[in-house]
Amino acid sequence: MKRKNKLTILFGLIVVTFIVIATSLYVSSNKDSETISELQTVDTKTLTKMIDSKENMVIVDLREPELFATSRVPGAINIPFDEIQSRYTELPKDKDVIFVCHTGRMGTESGNLLLENGYKNVFNLEGGIAEWTGNLEK
């Protein structure tokens, strides 16, 4: 009888050990998948500081080429919103990417697209160009 109890206890310990190991592996693999960054917002003041400090970044203006040609945030490139799904791979993953659009909605959508595709440091200009109070390039 004692031998049967010892085997039951040993079997129970093996099962518990297996569950602990499996759980820790599951948690650690989920931590890697949960490291998806969140879309960050910047205001005029913050983006101006980033531009002035020459941070390692790309500013993407999502507006139509005609509007981009009239005025834009200094240093911005133009990838219209209707092209971002097919052209986002042109953007470097090792730089901050800041989106500028009319009011911020398209920047949010574009930023989330990048985050879903492995980009880490993605920003959206809060309120878009409508809220921009800094200098503009022409």
N, CA and C of each residue as an Amber inpcrd file, in Angstrom:
protein
   414
   0.8100000  -1.1870000   0.0000000   0.0000000   0.0000000   0.0000000
   0.8600000   1.2600000   0.0000000   1.9500000   1.2170000   0.7490000
   2.8300000   2.3650000   0.8270000   3.4450000   2.6640000  -0.5390000
   3.7990000   1.6070000  -1.2480000   4.3990000   1.7920000  -2.5710000
   3.4200000   2.4830000  -3.5180000   2.1460000   2.1180000  -3.4630000
   1.1230000   2.7320000  -4.3180000   0.9840000   4.2180000  -3.9770000
   1.0110000   4.5890000  -2.7120000   0.9210000   5.9940000  -2.3010000
   2.1260000   6.7910000  -2.8000000   3.3090000   6.1800000  -2.7230000
   4.5090000   6.8630000  -3.1960000   4.4370000   7.1060000  -4.6990000
   3.9620000   6.1110000  -5.4480000   3.8310000   6.2720000  -6.8990000
   2.7950000   7.3440000  -7.2480000   1.7100000   7.3920000  -6.4930000
   0.6780000   8.4100000  -6.7250000   1.2480000   9.8040000  -6.4680000
   1.9880000   9.9430000  -5.3750000   2.5930000  11.2460000  -5.0520000
   3.6160000  11.6250000  -6.1140000   4.4470000  10.6730000  -6.5300000
   5.4440000  10.9390000  -7.5710000   4.7600000  11.3480000  -8.8760000
   3.7280000  10.6340000  -9.2670000   2.9900000  10.9710000 -10.4820000
   2.3970000  12.3770000 -10.3700000   1.8340000  12.7040000  -9.2100000
   1.2660000  14.0320000  -8.9770000   2.3150000  15.1300000  -9.1060000
   3.5060000  14.8920000  -8.5630000   4.5960000  15.8710000  -8.6650000
   5.0370000  16.0700000 -10.1110000   5.0940000  14.9780000 -10.8580000
   5.4630000  15.0720000 -12.2750000   4.4220000  15.9040000 -13.0360000
   3.1590000  15.6520000 -12.7860000   2.0900000  16.3930000 -13.4560000
   2.1750000  17.8800000 -13.0970000   2.3440000  18.2010000 -11.8160000
   2.4380000  19.5940000 -11.3730000   3.6540000  20.2710000 -12.0130000
   4.7940000  19.5780000 -12.0480000   5.9980000  20.1300000 -12.6740000
   5.7480000  20.4230000 -14.1520000   5.1190000  19.4900000 -14.8380000
   4.8000000  19.6880000 -16.2470000   3.9080000  20.9160000 -16.4410000
   2.8940000  21.0670000 -15.6130000   1.9730000  22.2130000 -15.7150000
   2.7150000  23.5230000 -15.4730000   3.5930000  23.5510000 -14.4780000
   4.3630000  24.7660000 -14.1770000   5.2630000  25.1350000 -15.3590000
   5.9560000  24.1670000 -15.9230000   6.8410000  24.4340000 -17.0620000
   6.0330000  24.9090000 -18.2720000   4.9440000  24.2290000 -18.5680000
   4.1120000  24.6110000 -19.7180000   3.5520000  26.0180000 -19.5280000
   3.1160000  26.3390000 -18.3270000   2.5660000  27.6650000 -18.0540000
   3.6360000  28.7350000 -18.2180000   4.8360000  28.4870000 -17.7140000
   5.8940000  29.4950000 -17.8230000   6.3100000  29.6940000 -19.2780000
   6.3380000  28.6280000 -20.0670000   6.6380000  28.7690000 -21.4900000
   5.5540000  29.5680000 -22.2040000   4.3140000  29.3120000 -21.8880000
   3.1970000  30.0260000 -22.4870000   3.2600000  31.5100000 -22.1390000
   3.5080000  31.8430000 -20.8860000   3.5750000  33.2360000 -20.4520000
   4.7330000  33.9500000 -21.1260000   5.9080000  33.3000000 -21.2060000
   7.0560000  33.9730000 -21.8140000   6.8540000  34.1710000 -23.3140000
   6.1890000  33.2320000 -23.9920000   5.9380000  33.4230000 -25.4210000
   4.9080000  34.5200000 -25.6420000   3.9550000  34.6760000 -24.7600000
   2.9750000  35.7540000 -24.8860000   3.5740000  37.1040000 -24.5780000
   4.5780000  37.1670000 -23.7210000   5.2350000  38.4470000 -23.4380000
   5.8590000  38.9900000 -24.7030000   6.4690000  38.1210000 -25.5270000
   7.0630000  38.5650000 -26.7730000   6.0050000  39.1190000 -27.7130000
   4.8520000  38.4820000 -27.7860000   3.8150000  38.9630000 -28.6890000
   3.1120000  40.2010000 -28.1440000   3.2200000  40.4300000 -26.8400000
   2.5830000  41.6090000 -26.2580000   3.4750000  42.8400000 -26.3030000
   4.6560000  42.7450000 -26.9010000   5.5410000  43.8950000 -26.9540000
   5.2010000  44.8230000 -28.1120000   4.0580000  44.6070000 -28.7360000
   3.6210000  45.5180000 -29.7840000   3.4280000  46.8810000 -29.1460000
   4.1030000  47.8570000 -29.7030000   4.0270000  49.2040000 -29.1640000
   2.6500000  49.7960000 -29.4070000   2.3830000  50.8600000 -28.6850000
   1.1440000  51.5950000 -28.8990000   1.4470000  52.8440000 -29.7040000
   0.4680000  53.2850000 -30.4590000   0.6000000  54.5170000 -31.2050000
   0.7030000  55.6690000 -30.2140000   1.7100000  56.4910000 -30.4050000
   1.9260000  57.6390000 -29.5360000   1.4920000  58.9000000 -30.2660000
   1.0880000  59.9020000 -29.5250000   0.7390000  61.1740000 -30.1450000
   1.7670000  62.2250000 -29.7610000   1.9520000  63.1720000 -30.6520000
   2.8200000  64.3130000 -30.3850000   2.0440000  65.5730000 -30.7390000
   2.3240000  66.6400000 -30.0200000   1.7300000  67.9310000 -30.3560000
   2.7700000  68.7740000 -31.0920000   2.3870000  69.9750000 -31.4860000
   3.2870000  70.8480000 -32.2350000   4.5940000  71.0780000 -31.4910000
   4.4950000  71.3700000 -30.2100000   5.6890000  71.6820000 -29.4120000
   6.6550000  70.5020000 -29.3840000   6.1390000  69.3110000 -29.1360000
   6.9820000  68.1170000 -29.0640000   7.6020000  67.7980000 -30.4180000
   6.8090000  67.8560000 -31.4810000   7.3420000  67.5540000 -32.8050000
   8.3740000  68.5920000 -33.2210000   8.1450000  69.8470000 -32.8890000
   9.1240000  70.8970000 -33.2020000  10.4500000  70.6060000 -32.5070000
  10.3960000  70.1820000 -31.2550000  11.6260000  69.8230000 -30.5250000
  12.3230000  68.6440000 -31.1970000  11.5420000  67.6640000 -31.6380000
  12.1220000  66.5010000 -32.3160000  12.8130000  66.9290000 -33.6090000
  12.1790000  67.8230000 -34.3560000  12.7610000  68.3200000 -35.6050000
  14.0370000  69.0990000 -35.3100000  13.9820000  70.0030000 -34.3220000
  15.1330000  70.8330000 -33.9770000  16.3180000  70.0090000 -33.4840000
  16.0350000  68.9090000 -32.7870000  17.1230000  68.0740000 -32.2570000
  17.6290000  67.0800000 -33.3000000  17.0530000  67.1440000 -34.4810000
  17.4460000  66.2800000 -35.5930000  17.3750000  64.8050000 -35.2110000
  16.2850000  64.4500000 -34.5390000  16.0780000  63.0530000 -34.1470000
  16.0410000  62.1560000 -35.3790000  16.3240000  60.9050000 -35.1720000
  16.3290000  59.8990000 -36.2230000  14.8800000  59.5450000 -36.5550000
  14.2840000  60.2950000 -37.4820000  12.8520000  60.1230000 -37.7410000
  12.4990000  60.4120000 -39.1920000  11.2940000  59.9900000 -39.5360000
  10.6880000  60.2980000 -40.8250000   9.3040000  60.8550000 -40.5390000
   9.0250000  62.0230000 -41.0950000   7.6900000  62.6170000 -40.9660000
   6.9670000  62.3350000 -42.2720000   5.8060000  61.6950000 -42.1780000
   5.0400000  61.3040000 -43.3630000   3.7460000  62.1060000 -43.3920000
   3.6040000  62.9250000 -44.4210000   2.3780000  63.6870000 -44.6270000
   1.4540000  62.8360000 -45.4870000   0.2850000  62.5230000 -44.9560000
  -0.6640000  61.6300000 -45.6220000  -1.6640000  62.3690000 -46.5110000
  -1.5620000  63.6790000 -46.5680000  -2.5360000  64.4430000 -47.3470000
  -2.2720000  64.3020000 -48.8460000  -3.2250000  64.7630000 -49.6310000
  -3.1210000  64.6900000 -51.0760000  -1.9160000  65.5070000 -51.5520000
  -1.2820000  65.0890000 -52.6550000  -0.0970000  65.7900000 -53.1630000
  -0.3060000  67.2970000 -53.3750000  -1.5020000  67.6940000 -53.7830000
  -1.7660000  69.1160000 -54.0190000  -1.6570000  69.9170000 -52.7120000
  -2.1850000  69.3820000 -51.6260000  -2.0910000  70.0640000 -50.3310000
  -0.6620000  70.0280000 -49.7940000  -0.0070000  68.9000000 -49.9530000
   1.3840000  68.7810000 -49.5250000   2.2480000  69.8220000 -50.2260000
   1.9790000  70.0670000 -51.5200000   2.7790000  71.0080000 -52.3000000
   2.6080000  72.4520000 -51.8130000   1.4630000  72.7540000 -51.2210000
   1.2400000  74.1390000 -50.7880000   1.9070000  74.4480000 -49.4570000
   1.8920000  73.5100000 -48.5190000   2.5700000  73.7030000 -47.2250000
   2.6180000  72.3860000 -46.4730000   3.6560000  72.2520000 -45.6510000
   3.8490000  70.9980000 -44.9190000   4.7340000  71.2360000 -43.7030000
   4.7030000  70.2810000 -42.7810000   5.5970000  70.2940000 -41.6310000
   7.0150000  70.1680000 -42.1820000   7.9580000  70.9380000 -41.6660000
   9.3300000  70.8940000 -42.1920000   9.9160000  69.4790000 -42.2140000
  10.4930000  69.1270000 -43.3640000  11.1590000  67.8390000 -43.5280000
  10.2540000  66.6730000 -43.8670000   8.9650000  66.9150000 -43.9980000
   8.0210000  65.8230000 -44.2670000   8.1550000  65.2990000 -45.6950000
   7.8570000  64.0080000 -45.8320000   7.7200000  63.4080000 -47.1590000
   6.2350000  63.1470000 -47.3730000   5.8520000  62.9430000 -48.6100000
   4.4380000  62.7340000 -48.9210000   4.1800000  61.3030000 -49.3770000
   3.3650000  60.6050000 -48.6060000   2.7850000  59.3250000 -49.0340000
   1.2950000  59.4840000 -48.7540000   0.5030000  59.7400000 -49.7950000
  -0.9310000  59.9500000 -49.5770000  -1.5850000  58.7640000 -48.8720000
  -2.5860000  59.0500000 -48.0750000  -3.2770000  58.0290000 -47.2890000
  -3.7550000  56.8660000 -48.1450000  -4.2460000  57.1530000 -49.3350000
  -4.7600000  56.0640000 -50.1750000  -3.6470000  55.1720000 -50.7310000
  -2.3820000  55.5200000 -50.4950000  -1.2590000  54.7000000 -50.9440000
  -0.4930000  54.0470000 -49.7930000  -0.8060000  54.3990000 -48.5560000
   0.0130000  53.9480000 -47.4260000   0.0070000  52.4230000 -47.2780000
  -1.1050000  51.7680000 -47.5590000  -1.1520000  50.3060000 -47.4260000
  -0.1790000  49.6160000 -48.3700000   0.0340000  50.1780000 -49.5350000
   0.9330000  49.5440000 -50.5030000   2.3650000  50.0800000 -50.4090000
   2.5610000  51.2020000 -49.6880000   3.8930000  51.8140000 -49.6640000
   4.5450000  51.8740000 -48.2800000   3.8680000  51.4010000 -47.2370000
   4.4250000  51.5550000 -45.8930000   5.7870000  50.8790000 -45.7360000
   6.0730000  49.8700000 -46.5580000   7.3600000  49.1790000 -46.4430000
   8.5270000  50.0720000 -46.8890000   8.2390000  51.1960000 -47.5140000
   9.2750000  52.1590000 -47.8740000   9.8240000  52.8610000 -46.6290000
   9.0810000  52.8020000 -45.5280000   9.4740000  53.5010000 -44.3070000
  10.4170000  52.6260000 -43.4810000  11.4880000  53.2150000 -42.9620000
  12.4540000  52.4280000 -42.1860000  11.9030000  52.0440000 -40.8180000
  12.2180000  50.8210000 -40.3920000  11.7790000  50.3560000 -39.0770000
  12.6900000  50.8570000 -37.9610000  13.8750000  51.3360000 -38.3110000
  14.8290000  51.7610000 -37.2940000  14.7620000  53.2600000 -36.9890000
  13.7440000  53.9300000 -37.4880000  13.5590000  55.3600000 -37.2100000
  12.1740000  55.5810000 -36.6250000  12.0180000  56.7020000 -35.9020000
  10.6880000  57.1170000 -35.4820000   9.9150000  57.5030000 -36.7310000
   8.6560000  57.1140000 -36.8020000   7.7950000  57.4990000 -37.9220000
   6.6630000  58.3350000 -37.3450000   6.5270000  59.5660000 -37.8640000
   5.4950000  60.4810000 -37.3900000   4.5530000  60.7610000 -38.5490000
   3.2640000  60.5180000 -38.3200000   2.2620000  60.7640000 -39.3470000
   1.5890000  62.1050000 -39.1380000   1.3650000  62.7950000 -40.2690000
   0.6420000  64.0600000 -40.2830000  -0.4580000  63.9150000 -41.3310000
  -1.6740000  64.2930000 -40.9650000  -2.7790000  64.2890000 -41.9280000
  -3.6160000  65.5420000 -41.6790000  -4.8540000  65.5340000 -42.1290000
  -5.7300000  66.6990000 -41.9570000  -6.0400000  66.9530000 -40.4880000
  -6.6250000  65.9520000 -39.8160000  -7.0830000  66.1410000 -38.4340000
  -6.5980000  65.0620000 -37.4740000  -5.8840000  64.0730000 -37.9480000
  -5.3480000  63.0260000 -37.0870000  -5.9350000  61.6470000 -37.2900000
  -7.1070000  61.5470000 -37.8950000  -7.7590000  60.2460000 -38.0600000
  -6.9660000  59.3200000 -38.9850000  -6.5330000  59.8270000 -40.1250000
  -5.7740000  58.9950000 -41.0700000  -4.4090000  58.6280000 -40.4970000
  -3.8520000  59.5110000 -39.6740000  -2.5880000  59.2190000 -39.0140000
  -2.7340000  58.0770000 -38.0240000  -3.8670000  58.0450000 -37.3330000
  -4.1310000  56.9490000 -36.3960000  -4.2260000  55.6250000 -37.1410000
  -4.9760000  55.6000000 -38.2150000  -5.1160000  54.3690000 -39.0000000
  -3.7730000  53.9200000 -39.5730000  -3.0140000  54.8640000 -40.0940000
  -1.7160000  54.5310000 -40.6910000  -0.7300000  54.0650000 -39.6250000
  -0.7420000  54.7150000 -38.4790000   0.1330000  54.3220000 -37.3820000
  -0.1550000  52.9140000 -36.9060000  -1.4220000  52.5940000 -36.7840000
  -1.7970000  51.2410000 -36.3550000  -1.3780000  50.1990000 -37.3980000
  -1.4540000  50.5510000 -38.6620000  -0.9850000  49.6540000 -39.7250000
   0.4940000  49.3370000 -39.5290000   1.3000000  50.3480000 -39.2590000
   2.7250000  50.1120000 -39.0500000   2.9760000  49.2570000 -37.8170000
   2.2800000  49.5550000 -36.7270000   2.4640000  48.7880000 -35.4990000
   2.1150000  47.3190000 -35.7050000   1.0740000  47.0580000 -36.4740000
   0.6700000  45.6790000 -36.7640000   1.6960000  44.9550000 -37.6250000
   2.5650000  45.7320000 -38.2650000   3.5570000  45.1410000 -39.1590000
   4.9850000  45.2780000 -38.6280000   5.1180000  45.3770000 -37.3110000
   6.4340000  45.2850000 -36.6880000   7.1750000  46.5780000 -36.4150000
   6.6030000  47.7040000 -36.7520000   7.2410000  48.9780000 -36.4320000
   7.0500000  49.2620000 -34.9490000   8.0070000  49.9540000 -34.3270000
   7.9550000  50.1580000 -32.8800000   7.6710000  51.6030000 -32.4770000
   8.3500000  52.5560000 -33.0450000   8.2450000  53.9560000 -32.6190000
   7.4340000  54.7460000 -33.6310000   6.1210000  54.7090000 -33.4320000
   5.2020000  55.3200000 -34.3880000   4.3800000  56.3830000 -33.6610000
   4.2880000  57.5470000 -34.2840000   3.6190000  58.6980000 -33.6880000
   2.5910000  59.2760000 -34.6510000   1.6240000  59.9850000 -34.0980000
   0.6330000  60.6960000 -34.8890000   0.5700000  62.1240000 -34.3650000
   0.5760000  63.0890000 -35.2860000   0.4490000  64.4840000 -34.8880000
  -0.9640000  64.7230000 -34.3870000  -1.0710000  65.0510000 -33.1280000
  -2.3650000  65.2720000 -32.4810000  -3.1240000  66.3990000 -33.1900000
  -4.3180000  66.0890000 -33.6590000  -5.1410000  67.0870000 -34.3460000
  -4.7370000  67.3580000 -35.7820000  -3.6910000  66.6830000 -36.2550000
  -3.2470000  66.8400000 -37.6310000  -2.7560000  68.2400000 -37.9400000
  -2.6750000  68.5330000 -39.2190000  -2.1720000  69.8290000 -39.6770000
  -3.1010000  70.9640000 -39.2280000  -4.3620000  70.6210000 -38.9570000
  -5.3180000  71.6280000 -38.4820000  -4.9080000  72.2090000 -37.1300000
  -4.1770000  71.4210000 -36.3130000  -3.7370000  71.8770000 -34.9940000
  -2.2710000  72.3100000 -34.9810000  -1.5770000  72.1850000 -36.0990000
  -0.1640000  72.5280000 -36.1630000  -0.0020000  74.0410000 -36.0510000
   0.8380000  74.4710000 -35.1210000   1.0690000  75.9150000 -34.9250000
   2.5060000  76.3000000 -35.2140000   3.3090000  75.3430000 -35.6480000
   4.7220000  75.6180000 -35.9290000   4.9150000  76.1410000 -37.3350000
   6.1850000  76.2510000 -37.7060000   6.5440000  76.7190000 -39.0490000
   6.0970000  75.7020000 -40.0900000   5.8560000  76.2060000 -41.2980000
   5.4990000  75.3530000 -42.4200000   6.4870000  75.5790000 -43.5550000
   6.8270000  74.5000000 -44.2560000   7.6250000  74.6030000 -45.4760000
   6.6640000  74.7550000 -46.6480000   7.1560000  75.4120000 -47.6620000
   6.3560000  75.5420000 -48.8900000   7.1290000  75.0280000 -50.0590000
